[in-house]
mmCIF file of C-alpha atoms in Angstrom:
data_model
loop_
_atom_site.group_PDB
_atom_site.id
_atom_site.type_symbol
_atom_site.label_atom_id
_atom_site.label_comp_id
_atom_site.label_asym_id
_atom_site.label_seq_id
_atom_site.Cartn_x
_atom_site.Cartn_y
_atom_site.Cartn_z
ATOM 1 C CA MET A 13 -0.745 15.550 -9.701
ATOM 2 C CA GLY A 14 -0.165 11.208 -10.241
ATOM 3 C CA ALA A 15 2.392 11.438 -7.562
ATOM 4 C CA MET A 16 -0.355 12.619 -5.452
ATOM 5 C CA ALA A 17 -2.596 9.660 -6.301
ATOM 6 C CA VAL A 18 0.157 7.872 -6.149
ATOM 7 C CA GLY A 19 0.574 8.725 -2.600
ATOM 8 C CA LEU A 20 -3.158 7.941 -1.382
ATOM 9 C CA VAL A 21 -2.949 4.825 -2.817
ATOM 10 C CA ILE A 22 -0.005 3.716 -1.104
ATOM 11 C CA GLU A 23 -0.963 5.312 1.811
ATOM 12 C CA VAL A 24 -4.967 4.556 2.555
ATOM 13 C CA TRP A 25 -4.424 1.767 0.277
ATOM 14 C CA ARG A 26 -1.432 -0.235 -0.474
ATOM 15 C CA ASN A 27 0.233 0.017 2.798
ATOM 16 C CA SER A 28 -2.409 -1.664 4.840
ATOM 17 C CA PRO A 29 -4.465 -5.136 5.959
ATOM 18 C CA VAL A 30 -4.364 -5.648 1.889
ATOM 19 C CA GLU A 31 -0.996 -6.861 2.778
ATOM 20 C CA ASP A 32 -2.222 -9.915 5.535
ATOM 21 C CA MET A 33 -5.209 -10.794 3.153
ATOM 22 C CA ARG A 34 -2.478 -11.599 0.259
ATOM 23 C CA ALA A 35 -1.241 -13.953 2.320
ATOM 24 C CA GLY A 36 -4.643 -15.121 3.422
ATOM 25 C CA ARG A 37 -5.104 -18.988 1.469
ATOM 26 C CA HIS A 38 -7.926 -16.282 -0.573
ATOM 27 C CA GLY A 39 -6.798 -13.451 -1.176
ATOM 28 C CA PRO A 40 -5.298 -11.849 -4.005
ATOM 29 C CA ASP A 41 -2.518 -12.331 -6.033
ATOM 30 C CA GLY A 42 0.108 -10.305 -7.364
ATOM 31 C CA ALA A 43 -1.284 -9.879 -10.482
ATOM 32 C CA VAL A 44 -4.608 -8.752 -9.066
ATOM 33 C CA ILE A 45 -2.086 -6.391 -6.798
ATOM 34 C CA PHE A 46 -0.706 -4.879 -9.617
ATOM 35 C CA ALA A 47 -4.530 -4.319 -11.531
ATOM 36 C CA GLU A 48 -6.433 -3.041 -8.663
ATOM 37 C CA SER A 49 -3.717 -0.300 -7.420
ATOM 38 C CA THR A 50 -3.454 0.736 -11.103
ATOM 39 C CA ALA A 51 -7.406 0.764 -11.637
ATOM 40 C CA LEU A 52 -7.088 2.726 -8.254
ATOM 41 C CA HIS A 53 -4.312 5.749 -9.281
ATOM 42 C CA ASP A 54 -7.468 6.666 -11.651
ATOM 43 C CA GLU A 55 -9.933 6.740 -9.000
ATOM 44 C CA ALA A 56 -7.293 8.758 -6.837
ATOM 45 C CA VAL A 57 -6.843 11.523 -9.338
ATOM 46 C CA ARG A 58 -10.708 11.430 -9.251
ATOM 47 C CA ALA A 59 -10.871 12.318 -5.987
ATOM 48 C CA LEU A 60 -8.326 14.313 -5.918
ATOM 49 C CA THR A 61 -9.301 16.988 -8.347
ATOM 50 C CA ALA A 62 -12.458 16.714 -6.707
ATOM 51 C CA ALA A 63 -13.867 20.941 -7.083
ATOM 52 C CA ASN A 64 -14.155 19.588 -2.781
ATOM 53 C CA ARG A 65 -11.146 17.693 -2.374
ATOM 54 C CA SER A 66 -12.853 16.660 0.868
ATOM 55 C CA ALA A 67 -15.663 14.767 0.082
ATOM 56 C CA GLY A 68 -13.397 13.583 -3.022
ATOM 57 C CA LEU A 69 -11.261 11.742 0.386
ATOM 58 C CA VAL A 70 -14.959 10.647 1.107
ATOM 59 C CA GLY A 71 -15.793 9.422 -1.963
ATOM 60 C CA PHE A 72 -12.556 7.757 -2.163
ATOM 61 C CA GLU A 73 -12.784 5.609 1.047
ATOM 62 C CA LYS A 74 -16.490 4.613 0.130
ATOM 63 C CA HIS A 75 -14.474 2.917 -2.698
ATOM 64 C CA LEU A 76 -12.297 1.142 -1.139
ATOM 65 C CA VAL A 77 -14.368 -0.147 1.340
ATOM 66 C CA ASN A 78 -16.707 -1.387 -0.855
ATOM 67 C CA ARG A 79 -17.572 -4.635 -0.109
ATOM 68 C CA ALA A 80 -19.211 -5.598 -3.653
ATOM 69 C CA ARG A 81 -17.516 -3.986 -5.917
ATOM 70 C CA PRO A 82 -15.308 -5.766 -8.278
ATOM 71 C CA TRP A 83 -11.403 -5.196 -7.974
ATOM 72 C CA ALA A 84 -9.361 -4.811 -11.295
ATOM 73 C CA GLY A 85 -8.502 -8.164 -12.931
ATOM 74 C CA ALA A 86 -9.812 -10.437 -9.806
ATOM 75 C CA SER A 87 -12.392 -12.361 -12.599
ATOM 76 C CA GLY A 88 -15.639 -10.887 -10.312
ATOM 77 C CA ARG A 89 -13.960 -11.513 -7.298
ATOM 78 C CA THR A 90 -14.319 -8.853 -4.298
ATOM 79 C CA LEU A 91 -13.552 -7.196 -1.129
ATOM 80 C CA LYS A 92 -15.847 -10.006 0.381
ATOM 81 C CA ASP A 93 -13.661 -12.693 -1.234
ATOM 82 C CA PHE A 94 -10.278 -11.459 -0.609
ATOM 83 C CA GLY A 95 -10.579 -10.628 3.249
ATOM 84 C CA TYR A 96 -12.168 -13.145 4.992
ATOM 85 C CA GLY A 97 -10.761 -12.500 8.249
ATOM 86 C CA HIS A 98 -9.573 -8.733 7.858
ATOM 87 C CA LEU A 99 -12.826 -7.035 6.996
ATOM 88 C CA GLY A 100 -13.677 -5.150 9.949
ATOM 89 C CA ARG A 101 -9.445 -4.165 10.287
ATOM 90 C CA TYR A 102 -9.303 -3.438 6.550
ATOM 91 C CA GLU A 103 -12.393 -1.216 7.152
ATOM 92 C CA ARG A 104 -10.988 0.782 10.509
ATOM 93 C CA TYR A 105 -7.535 1.520 8.421
ATOM 94 C CA VAL A 106 -8.822 2.871 5.602
ATOM 95 C CA LYS A 107 -11.513 5.276 7.941
ATOM 96 C CA ASN A 108 -8.641 6.376 10.096
ATOM 97 C CA LYS A 109 -6.177 6.671 7.606
ATOM 98 C CA THR A 110 -8.760 8.921 5.357
ATOM 99 C CA ASN A 111 -9.504 10.824 8.422
ATOM 100 C CA VAL A 112 -5.596 11.915 9.092
ATOM 101 C CA LEU A 113 -5.725 13.047 5.313
ATOM 102 C CA LEU A 114 -8.376 14.857 5.909
ATOM 103 C CA GLY A 115 -7.752 16.607 8.879
ATOM 104 C CA ILE A 116 -3.615 17.499 6.817
ATOM 105 C CA GLU A 117 -6.534 18.996 4.657
ATOM 106 C CA ALA A 118 -8.106 21.093 6.367
ATOM 107 C CA HIS A 119 -4.703 22.690 8.164
ATOM 108 C CA THR A 120 -3.967 26.394 7.243
ATOM 109 C CA CYS A 121 -0.450 26.747 8.818
ATOM 110 C CA VAL A 122 1.054 25.388 5.505
ATOM 111 C CA ARG A 123 -0.232 25.912 1.947
ATOM 112 C CA ASP A 124 -1.188 22.829 0.914
ATOM 113 C CA GLY A 125 -0.426 20.354 2.744
ATOM 114 C CA LEU A 126 -2.140 17.291 1.498
ATOM 115 C CA ARG A 127 0.397 18.151 -1.426
ATOM 116 C CA LEU A 128 3.801 17.604 0.192
ATOM 117 C CA TYR A 129 1.857 14.982 2.531
ATOM 118 C CA LEU A 130 1.483 12.851 -0.029
ATOM 119 C CA THR A 131 3.765 13.394 -3.395
ATOM 120 C CA HIS A 132 7.231 12.604 -0.631
ATOM 121 C CA THR A 133 4.719 9.231 0.247
ATOM 122 C CA ALA A 134 4.882 8.577 -3.927
ATOM 123 C CA LEU A 135 8.428 9.534 -4.385
ATOM 124 C CA SER A 136 9.471 7.014 -0.699
ATOM 125 C CA CYS A 137 7.531 3.876 -1.974
ATOM 126 C CA GLY A 138 6.558 4.386 -5.452
ATOM 127 C CA ILE A 139 8.546 5.558 -7.441
ATOM 128 C CA HIS A 140 8.150 2.918 -9.605
ATOM 129 C CA HIS A 141 3.508 2.814 -10.129
ATOM 130 C CA LYS A 142 1.798 4.360 -12.229
ATOM 131 C CA GLY A 143 1.060 7.748 -12.503
ATOM 132 C CA MET A 144 5.104 8.279 -11.741
ATOM 133 C CA PRO A 145 8.092 9.690 -13.439
ATOM 134 C CA ALA A 146 9.341 6.758 -14.073
ATOM 135 C CA TRP A 147 6.437 4.275 -15.169
ATOM 136 C CA PRO A 148 6.842 4.786 -18.656
ATOM 137 C CA VAL A 149 10.753 3.628 -18.086
ATOM 138 C CA VAL A 150 9.250 0.594 -16.611
ATOM 139 C CA VAL A 151 7.149 -0.289 -19.073
ATOM 140 C CA ASP A 152 10.422 0.645 -21.560
ATOM 141 C CA ARG A 153 11.883 -1.852 -19.737
ATOM 142 C CA ILE A 154 9.504 -4.200 -20.158
ATOM 143 C CA SER A 155 9.355 -3.616 -24.077
ATOM 144 C CA ARG A 156 13.494 -4.227 -23.751
ATOM 145 C CA LEU A 157 13.147 -7.771 -22.156
ATOM 146 C CA VAL A 158 9.826 -9.263 -24.268
ATOM 147 C CA ALA A 159 12.288 -8.025 -27.432
ATOM 148 C CA GLU A 160 15.712 -9.179 -25.685
ATOM 149 C CA PRO A 161 14.799 -13.112 -23.784
ATOM 150 C CA ASP A 162 19.291 -13.077 -23.029
ATOM 151 C CA HIS A 163 19.031 -9.434 -21.640
ATOM 152 C CA PRO A 164 21.344 -9.394 -18.902
ATOM 153 C CA ALA A 165 18.611 -8.146 -16.467
ATOM 154 C CA TRP A 166 16.726 -11.556 -16.618
ATOM 155 C CA GLY A 167 20.072 -12.579 -14.732
ATOM 156 C CA GLU A 168 19.112 -16.429 -14.045
ATOM 157 C CA GLN A 169 20.212 -18.024 -18.048
ATOM 158 C CA GLY A 170 17.360 -19.438 -19.903
ATOM 159 C CA ARG A 171 14.374 -16.971 -17.307
ATOM 160 C CA GLY A 172 14.399 -14.576 -20.475
ATOM 161 C CA ALA A 173 13.270 -17.486 -23.146
ATOM 162 C CA ARG A 174 11.277 -18.931 -20.888
ATOM 163 C CA ALA A 175 8.914 -15.435 -20.125
ATOM 164 C CA VAL A 176 9.408 -14.934 -23.759
ATOM 165 C CA ALA A 177 7.759 -18.349 -24.241
ATOM 166 C CA GLY A 178 4.835 -18.420 -21.779
ATOM 167 C CA MET A 179 3.521 -15.125 -23.249
ATOM 168 C CA PRO A 180 -0.349 -15.426 -23.224
ATOM 169 C CA ALA A 181 -1.280 -15.519 -26.709
ATOM 170 C CA ARG A 182 -3.248 -11.984 -26.728
ATOM 171 C CA VAL A 183 -0.531 -10.120 -26.998
ATOM 172 C CA GLN A 184 -0.445 -9.361 -30.601
ATOM 173 C CA SER A 185 2.676 -7.595 -30.507
ATOM 174 C CA ILE A 186 5.001 -5.411 -27.822
ATOM 175 C CA ASP A 187 3.163 -2.163 -28.792
ATOM 176 C CA GLN A 188 0.184 -3.092 -27.721
ATOM 177 C CA LEU A 189 1.623 -4.183 -24.815
ATOM 178 C CA VAL A 190 3.441 -0.816 -23.858
ATOM 179 C CA SER A 191 0.596 1.289 -24.844
ATOM 180 C CA GLY A 192 -1.915 -1.144 -22.548
ATOM 181 C CA LEU A 193 0.669 -0.528 -19.555
ATOM 182 C CA LEU A 194 0.955 2.956 -20.382
ATOM 183 C CA THR A 195 -2.779 3.690 -20.556
ATOM 184 C CA LYS A 196 -4.726 1.526 -18.284
ATOM 185 C CA PRO A 197 -3.107 -1.862 -16.803
ATOM 186 C CA SER A 198 -5.837 -3.097 -15.265
ATOM 187 C CA GLY A 199 -7.615 -3.290 -18.384
ATOM 188 C CA LEU A 200 -4.949 -5.959 -20.080
ATOM 189 C CA PRO A 201 -6.618 -9.729 -19.576
ATOM 190 C CA VAL A 202 -6.012 -11.046 -15.762
ATOM 191 C CA ASP A 203 -3.803 -14.473 -18.340
ATOM 192 C CA VAL A 204 -1.484 -11.170 -19.215
ATOM 193 C CA LEU A 205 -0.811 -9.290 -15.811
ATOM 194 C CA GLU A 206 -0.444 -12.646 -14.561
ATOM 195 C CA TRP A 207 2.461 -13.211 -16.648
ATOM 196 C CA LEU A 208 3.584 -9.696 -15.847
ATOM 197 C CA THR A 209 3.448 -10.105 -12.620
ATOM 198 C CA ASP A 210 5.331 -13.365 -12.607
ATOM 199 C CA HIS A 211 8.270 -12.677 -15.197
ATOM 200 C CA PHE A 212 8.923 -9.231 -15.582
ATOM 201 C CA LEU A 213 7.194 -6.436 -13.006
ATOM 202 C CA TYR A 214 10.450 -7.589 -10.391
ATOM 203 C CA HIS A 215 13.227 -6.778 -13.365
ATOM 204 C CA ALA A 216 12.270 -4.044 -14.983
ATOM 205 C CA ALA A 217 11.611 -2.181 -11.737
ATOM 206 C CA PRO A 218 14.375 -0.208 -9.403
ATOM 207 C CA PRO A 219 16.616 -0.856 -8.493
ATOM 208 C CA PHE A 220 16.766 -4.391 -10.187
ATOM 209 C CA SER A 221 17.386 -2.919 -13.415
ATOM 210 C CA GLY A 222 19.963 -4.290 -14.928
ATOM 211 C CA PHE A 223 19.998 -1.447 -17.714
ATOM 212 C CA GLU A 224 22.615 0.739 -18.498
#
């Protein structure tokens, strides 16, 4: 189910006009994208485990296009704040993708075609996302990078030391950080999310590992 949920978030939200929003002047930064995508994973699990999966998908669509809902890690900002100039196209995209998935869900020629479709999407585009088997590996690598500023995976000399020196005061321990990343990354403070996206996710995620 975790892989299906990753695929749903990628299919309907991540690979969408959100990318154009992100490039815009008022768009979400990397920390918000990370926080929102992990929060949406939990919503996707709920949608896919609903007693009526089609109704769950429609509910997920409504969640995504809600212009007044604050995004995770965004200090209260909403789709309306981030999506100026892109809202109509974004809403059409989400609706069209949801309709495609509803059609796959309704197919009877393949057993659980939606599972096959979304899992393929996750394996193709999201192997390092929360909810996938590789996510605990990514988190373990982040913990090692925090503990070892001179680790070869940092690449540029001194980069690890600078990253660790910029650790937000709210990171009280590596164990606390690991626990938050494994359970609910979207619940981490905004400054911690920004620190992680600025320094760690690129180095810890495959294939940019540098780890043995």
